[in-house]
Each structure stands twice: as structure tokens, then as C-alpha cells.
């Protein structure tokens, strides 16, 4: 089955700086790569996603890049704000299920 | 209107008891899931149903039994609860045909004492 690795496990950034989280996946059949943000005590929420026929996608301060050949994808958050502090999960999917990475705790220091 | 709703939100129970968690989605999705999130935040899939048919059954103790009376509902029954069952359980749904991301429920925090 699909195996998703996510690093680093924790990331502290100064407010206004950029944050980058990287993930790798194992199954070349995976074709959909969402990112979820989970605030303390809340549900994971989809923040951005990318499909395997696209190399990059941007939504305001958030962008995701995908390298199919290397089987890795990354989340970029620019101009970080305190409300960006959360756990971020990457995932990879074929048609049956999402396999999640172990999560990355991002702390934005005011 | 809540898209994916779970009840109860909190559940505190003694070891050995049997309990159920209910999940309902009003998104018209055809596939529903149960995930367990442990104290280290790892999201581990347990079960998946597509149009009432079980399609994913991970290595989960037999004490856990899912039931899907229709494609909008997926319930989780747990027998003989153990301390290690304490976790947050998330229900999720998606439209398998479009292969988009899940919509998660708000979670059920289960504490076994």
C-alpha cells in the first residue's frame, strides 16, 4: 500500500517568514495529493490539493508543488501569521483511500 | 448544516463496556471512512464503506465493528473497551468517483478509564 513520509515533524518560524513542509510517497499510482490543516481540538480541514497532471498550484499565501518523477510534494506557506500555527498533514491517494503522513507541527512565533 | 456529523463528541467509559459512535453525511458522497487519531496525532485508517459495502478493513481488533445502514451513515461499535482504545475517532466521507479529498467529521474523543 501507499506509504507517505513527512518532514520535518516540527517547524518553528518567525511571523512573516516562510514555512516549507516536504512529503514523499511510494506508490506511483497515486494521483491526488491533498494537504490538511488541523488546529488544536478540531477536525482536519482541506486547505489545498494537487493532481498528478499538475506541477504547482497556488492559493493566496499557500502553494503546493509536485515532482512525480521523484515522488515528492511540498507545501509552502509565505508571510506566516500566528493563525497558521497548526498540525499539517500531507496525503496521497489512489481511488480507494488517502494515506496520510504523520503530521507536522508548525509554530509561528509572533 | 453540518456536512459530516458525529455523535457523541466526547465519550468517557469504563474498561469492558460496549459503546457506539454514529456518523452521518449529507454531502451525497458514496464512500465513508473511520480513522483513529492517537496521542501522537497519527491518522490511521480503520474501515471504509462504499455504497454500504465494506471495501477497506485494516488490521483492527474484532472488537471494532462498523455498520453502514445506507450510504449516508457509518456507525462504529466497539465491544469490551480497553485502555488502548482511548483516542479521537474521525469519520470522513468522499465521492470516490471524483477522487477529491475527504470531508472530516468533528471527531469523537473516546476516553477509556
mmCIF file of C-alpha atoms in Angstrom:
data_model
loop_
_atom_site.group_PDB
_atom_site.id
_atom_site.type_symbol
_atom_site.label_atom_id
_atom_site.label_comp_id
_atom_site.label_asym_id
_atom_site.label_seq_id
_atom_site.Cartn_x
_atom_site.Cartn_y
_atom_site.Cartn_z
ATOM 1 C CA UNK A 1 0.000 0.000 0.000
ATOM 2 C CA UNK A 2 0.900 3.656 -0.147
ATOM 3 C CA UNK A 3 3.445 4.969 2.346
ATOM 4 C CA UNK A 4 3.712 8.713 2.924
ATOM 5 C CA UNK A 5 6.665 10.217 4.770
ATOM 6 C CA UNK A 6 6.525 13.775 6.044
ATOM 7 C CA UNK A 7 9.293 16.032 7.390
ATOM 8 C CA UNK A 8 10.186 17.799 9.468
ATOM 9 C CA UNK A 9 7.979 16.687 12.342
ATOM 10 C CA UNK A 10 8.037 20.138 13.927
ATOM 11 C CA UNK A 11 8.811 23.514 12.449
ATOM 12 C CA UNK A 12 9.100 26.875 14.202
ATOM 13 C CA UNK A 13 9.155 30.044 12.130
ATOM 14 C CA UNK A 14 9.110 33.742 12.887
ATOM 15 C CA UNK A 15 5.958 35.552 11.895
ATOM 16 C CA UNK A 16 6.318 36.824 8.345
ATOM 17 C CA UNK A 17 8.817 34.159 7.305
ATOM 18 C CA UNK A 18 8.041 31.221 5.014
ATOM 19 C CA UNK A 19 7.417 27.632 6.054
ATOM 20 C CA UNK A 20 8.021 24.576 3.872
ATOM 21 C CA UNK A 21 6.860 21.042 4.620
ATOM 22 C CA UNK A 22 8.020 18.175 2.446
ATOM 23 C CA UNK A 23 6.441 14.787 1.798
ATOM 24 C CA UNK A 24 7.401 11.724 -0.176
ATOM 25 C CA UNK A 25 5.165 8.911 -1.340
ATOM 26 C CA UNK A 26 5.853 5.384 -2.529
ATOM 27 C CA UNK A 27 3.059 4.349 -4.899
ATOM 28 C CA UNK A 28 3.415 5.705 -8.420
ATOM 29 C CA UNK A 29 -0.312 5.017 -8.954
ATOM 30 C CA UNK A 30 -1.225 7.797 -6.519
ATOM 31 C CA UNK A 31 -2.680 10.700 -8.428
ATOM 32 C CA UNK A 32 -4.172 13.068 -5.882
ATOM 33 C CA UNK A 33 -2.295 14.923 -3.131
ATOM 34 C CA UNK A 34 -4.242 16.978 -0.589
ATOM 35 C CA UNK A 35 -2.970 18.932 2.388
ATOM 36 C CA UNK A 36 -4.906 19.219 5.612
ATOM 37 C CA UNK A 37 -4.602 21.685 8.468
ATOM 38 C CA UNK A 38 -5.645 20.595 11.945
ATOM 39 C CA UNK A 39 -5.930 23.165 14.707
ATOM 40 C CA UNK A 40 -5.880 22.025 18.312
ATOM 41 C CA UNK A 41 -9.021 20.105 19.209
ATOM 42 C CA UNK A 42 -10.532 20.457 15.751
ATOM 43 C CA UNK A 43 -11.016 18.336 12.667
ATOM 44 C CA UNK A 44 -8.506 18.164 9.805
ATOM 45 C CA UNK A 45 -9.566 20.589 7.086
ATOM 46 C CA UNK A 46 -8.538 20.535 3.451
ATOM 47 C CA UNK A 47 -6.511 23.642 2.596
ATOM 48 C CA UNK A 48 -5.120 22.864 -0.853
ATOM 49 C CA UNK A 49 -4.730 19.896 -3.170
ATOM 50 C CA UNK A 50 -2.955 18.986 -6.386
ATOM 51 C CA UNK A 51 -3.405 16.300 -9.002
ATOM 52 C CA UNK A 52 -0.675 14.372 -10.722
ATOM 53 C CA UNK A 53 -1.124 16.171 -14.034
ATOM 54 C CA UNK A 54 -0.144 19.499 -12.451
ATOM 55 C CA UNK A 55 3.255 20.562 -11.108
ATOM 56 C CA UNK A 56 2.279 23.538 -8.977
ATOM 57 C CA UNK A 57 -0.808 25.166 -7.521
ATOM 58 C CA UNK A 58 -1.186 28.371 -5.548
ATOM 59 C CA UNK A 59 -3.928 29.819 -3.382
ATOM 60 C CA UNK A 60 -3.058 33.163 -1.808
ATOM 61 C CA UNK A 61 -0.254 32.507 0.715
ATOM 62 C CA UNK A 62 -0.291 28.747 0.219
ATOM 63 C CA UNK A 63 1.298 26.822 -2.641
ATOM 64 C CA UNK A 64 1.918 23.167 -3.326
ATOM 65 C CA UNK A 65 4.476 21.667 -5.704
ATOM 66 C CA UNK A 66 4.601 18.114 -7.021
ATOM 67 C CA UNK A 67 7.508 16.204 -8.539
ATOM 68 C CA UNK A 68 6.092 12.949 -9.888
ATOM 69 C CA UNK A 69 9.429 11.600 -11.011
ATOM 70 C CA UNK A 70 10.948 11.948 -7.558
ATOM 71 C CA UNK A 71 7.630 11.145 -5.845
ATOM 72 C CA UNK A 72 7.700 14.143 -3.570
ATOM 73 C CA UNK A 73 5.470 17.122 -2.950
ATOM 74 C CA UNK A 74 5.756 20.165 -0.748
ATOM 75 C CA UNK A 75 3.597 22.760 0.962
ATOM 76 C CA UNK A 76 4.817 26.359 1.026
ATOM 77 C CA UNK A 77 3.293 28.963 3.319
ATOM 78 C CA UNK A 78 4.503 32.517 2.772
ATOM 79 C CA UNK A 79 4.198 35.521 5.121
ATOM 80 C CA UNK A 80 3.260 33.235 8.004
ATOM 81 C CA UNK A 81 0.829 34.504 10.619
ATOM 82 C CA UNK A 82 0.061 33.232 14.138
ATOM 83 C CA UNK A 83 -3.167 31.646 12.881
ATOM 84 C CA UNK A 84 -1.080 29.404 10.631
ATOM 85 C CA UNK A 85 0.068 27.550 13.769
ATOM 86 C CA UNK A 86 -1.386 24.030 13.497
ATOM 87 C CA UNK A 87 -0.576 20.469 12.543
ATOM 88 C CA UNK A 88 -0.340 19.980 8.787
ATOM 89 C CA UNK A 89 -0.886 16.600 7.139
ATOM 90 C CA UNK A 90 0.031 15.639 3.621
ATOM 91 C CA UNK A 91 -1.706 12.719 1.957
ATOM 92 C CA UNK A 92 -1.546 10.692 -1.227
ATOM 93 C CA UNK A 93 -4.424 8.886 -2.840
ATOM 94 C CA UNK A 94 -5.446 6.444 -5.462
ATOM 95 C CA UNK A 95 -9.172 5.902 -5.891
ATOM 96 C CA UNK A 96 -9.642 3.886 -2.702
ATOM 97 C CA UNK A 97 -8.117 5.759 0.163
ATOM 98 C CA UNK A 98 -5.962 8.581 1.405
ATOM 99 C CA UNK A 99 -2.711 7.608 3.078
ATOM 100 C CA UNK A 100 -1.612 10.332 5.481
ATOM 101 C CA UNK A 101 1.800 11.463 6.571
ATOM 102 C CA UNK A 102 2.446 11.626 10.306
ATOM 103 C CA UNK A 103 1.823 15.341 10.506
ATOM 104 C CA UNK A 104 3.958 18.399 11.016
ATOM 105 C CA UNK A 105 3.533 20.770 13.936
ATOM 106 C CA UNK A 106 4.061 24.316 12.674
ATOM 107 C CA UNK A 107 4.551 27.026 15.276
ATOM 108 C CA UNK A 108 4.553 30.648 14.150
ATOM 109 C CA UNK A 109 6.345 32.844 16.675
ATOM 110 C CA UNK A 110 4.918 36.372 16.880
ATOM 111 C CA UNK B 1 -25.938 22.420 8.024
ATOM 112 C CA UNK B 2 -23.073 20.249 9.200
ATOM 113 C CA UNK B 3 -21.710 18.218 6.289
ATOM 114 C CA UNK B 4 -20.333 15.284 8.309
ATOM 115 C CA UNK B 5 -21.687 14.968 11.818
ATOM 116 C CA UNK B 6 -20.548 12.594 14.527
ATOM 117 C CA UNK B 7 -22.107 11.799 17.865
ATOM 118 C CA UNK B 8 -21.168 11.885 20.619
ATOM 119 C CA UNK B 9 -18.361 14.450 20.657
ATOM 120 C CA UNK B 10 -16.986 13.127 23.938
ATOM 121 C CA UNK B 11 -17.297 9.656 25.392
ATOM 122 C CA UNK B 12 -15.886 8.590 28.744
ATOM 123 C CA UNK B 13 -16.449 4.976 29.683
ATOM 124 C CA UNK B 14 -15.054 2.170 31.776
ATOM 125 C CA UNK B 15 -12.965 -0.725 30.542
ATOM 126 C CA UNK B 16 -15.024 -3.643 29.372
ATOM 127 C CA UNK B 17 -18.023 -1.596 28.280
ATOM 128 C CA UNK B 18 -19.534 -1.592 24.784
ATOM 129 C CA UNK B 19 -20.091 1.735 23.032
ATOM 130 C CA UNK B 20 -21.150 3.097 19.654
ATOM 131 C CA UNK B 21 -20.246 6.196 17.675
ATOM 132 C CA UNK B 22 -22.545 7.429 14.934
ATOM 133 C CA UNK B 23 -21.709 9.294 11.740
ATOM 134 C CA UNK B 24 -23.912 10.857 9.123
ATOM 135 C CA UNK B 25 -23.058 12.856 5.997
ATOM 136 C CA UNK B 26 -25.375 14.996 3.892
ATOM 137 C CA UNK B 27 -22.946 15.616 1.020
ATOM 138 C CA UNK B 28 -24.236 12.839 -1.201
ATOM 139 C CA UNK B 29 -20.837 11.119 -1.038
ATOM 140 C CA UNK B 30 -20.671 7.414 -1.791
ATOM 141 C CA UNK B 31 -17.762 6.472 0.453
ATOM 142 C CA UNK B 32 -17.287 6.826 4.200
ATOM 143 C CA UNK B 33 -14.344 6.126 6.480
ATOM 144 C CA UNK B 34 -13.361 5.704 10.091
ATOM 145 C CA UNK B 35 -9.948 6.966 11.178
ATOM 146 C CA UNK B 36 -8.287 6.730 14.581
ATOM 147 C CA UNK B 37 -6.033 9.565 15.728
ATOM 148 C CA UNK B 38 -3.791 8.660 18.624
ATOM 149 C CA UNK B 39 -1.980 10.937 21.054
ATOM 150 C CA UNK B 40 0.854 11.417 18.553
ATOM 151 C CA UNK B 41 -1.645 12.808 16.038
ATOM 152 C CA UNK B 42 -1.176 9.986 13.542
ATOM 153 C CA UNK B 43 -4.308 9.423 11.397
ATOM 154 C CA UNK B 44 -4.739 5.689 10.873
ATOM 155 C CA UNK B 45 -7.458 4.297 8.651
ATOM 156 C CA UNK B 46 -9.685 1.643 10.167
ATOM 157 C CA UNK B 47 -12.577 0.990 7.789
ATOM 158 C CA UNK B 48 -14.151 2.222 4.604
ATOM 159 C CA UNK B 49 -17.561 1.621 3.080
ATOM 160 C CA UNK B 50 -18.597 2.391 -0.476
ATOM 161 C CA UNK B 51 -22.355 2.393 -1.030
ATOM 162 C CA UNK B 52 -22.862 0.218 2.072
ATOM 163 C CA UNK B 53 -20.184 -2.270 1.008
ATOM 164 C CA UNK B 54 -17.062 -2.761 3.123
ATOM 165 C CA UNK B 55 -14.020 -2.009 0.940
ATOM 166 C CA UNK B 56 -11.268 -1.380 3.460
ATOM 167 C CA UNK B 57 -10.777 -3.324 6.658
ATOM 168 C CA UNK B 58 -7.368 -2.634 8.152
ATOM 169 C CA UNK B 59 -5.785 -4.670 10.896
ATOM 170 C CA UNK B 60 -8.250 -3.705 13.577
ATOM 171 C CA UNK B 61 -9.310 -5.923 16.529
ATOM 172 C CA UNK B 62 -12.555 -7.814 16.047
ATOM 173 C CA UNK B 63 -13.973 -5.796 18.918
ATOM 174 C CA UNK B 64 -14.466 -2.982 16.387
ATOM 175 C CA UNK B 65 -17.414 -3.497 14.069
ATOM 176 C CA UNK B 66 -18.597 -0.923 11.541
ATOM 177 C CA UNK B 67 -22.133 -0.833 10.227
ATOM 178 C CA UNK B 68 -23.463 1.113 7.268
ATOM 179 C CA UNK B 69 -27.267 1.018 7.033
ATOM 180 C CA UNK B 70 -27.157 3.297 3.984
ATOM 181 C CA UNK B 71 -24.534 5.323 2.142
ATOM 182 C CA UNK B 72 -25.155 8.395 4.293
ATOM 183 C CA UNK B 73 -24.448 6.634 7.591
ATOM 184 C CA UNK B 74 -21.491 4.757 9.000
ATOM 185 C CA UNK B 75 -21.527 3.749 12.648
ATOM 186 C CA UNK B 76 -18.757 2.224 14.730
ATOM 187 C CA UNK B 77 -19.465 -0.210 17.538
ATOM 188 C CA UNK B 78 -16.729 -1.169 19.975
ATOM 189 C CA UNK B 79 -17.034 -4.142 22.323
ATOM 190 C CA UNK B 80 -15.083 -4.772 25.516
ATOM 191 C CA UNK B 81 -13.336 -1.417 25.517
ATOM 192 C CA UNK B 82 -9.666 -1.327 26.522
ATOM 193 C CA UNK B 83 -7.444 1.492 27.769
ATOM 194 C CA UNK B 84 -5.575 1.495 24.448
ATOM 195 C CA UNK B 85 -8.769 2.354 22.593
ATOM 196 C CA UNK B 86 -8.593 5.873 24.005
ATOM 197 C CA UNK B 87 -8.156 8.201 21.037
ATOM 198 C CA UNK B 88 -10.039 10.599 18.803
ATOM 199 C CA UNK B 89 -12.102 8.813 16.173
ATOM 200 C CA UNK B 90 -12.852 10.704 12.963
ATOM 201 C CA UNK B 91 -15.485 9.854 10.440
ATOM 202 C CA UNK B 92 -14.916 11.131 6.904
ATOM 203 C CA UNK B 93 -16.621 10.941 3.553
ATOM 204 C CA UNK B 94 -15.702 11.497 -0.073
ATOM 205 C CA UNK B 95 -17.038 10.987 -3.554
ATOM 206 C CA UNK B 96 -14.873 8.119 -4.758
ATOM 207 C CA UNK B 97 -15.626 8.754 -8.408
ATOM 208 C CA UNK B 98 -14.265 12.292 -8.389
ATOM 209 C CA UNK B 99 -11.316 11.342 -6.157
ATOM 210 C CA UNK B 100 -11.288 14.524 -4.157
ATOM 211 C CA UNK B 101 -10.238 14.919 -0.548
ATOM 212 C CA UNK B 102 -12.180 13.808 2.440
ATOM 213 C CA UNK B 103 -14.541 15.895 4.473
ATOM 214 C CA UNK B 104 -13.996 15.045 8.123
ATOM 215 C CA UNK B 105 -16.473 14.996 10.959
ATOM 216 C CA UNK B 106 -15.649 16.901 14.142
ATOM 217 C CA UNK B 107 -14.330 13.803 15.880
ATOM 218 C CA UNK B 108 -15.279 11.762 18.932
ATOM 219 C CA UNK B 109 -12.841 11.844 21.829
ATOM 220 C CA UNK B 110 -13.064 8.445 23.486
ATOM 221 C CA UNK B 111 -11.536 8.049 26.933
ATOM 222 C CA UNK B 112 -11.484 4.609 28.499
ATOM 223 C CA UNK B 113 -10.863 4.591 32.253
#
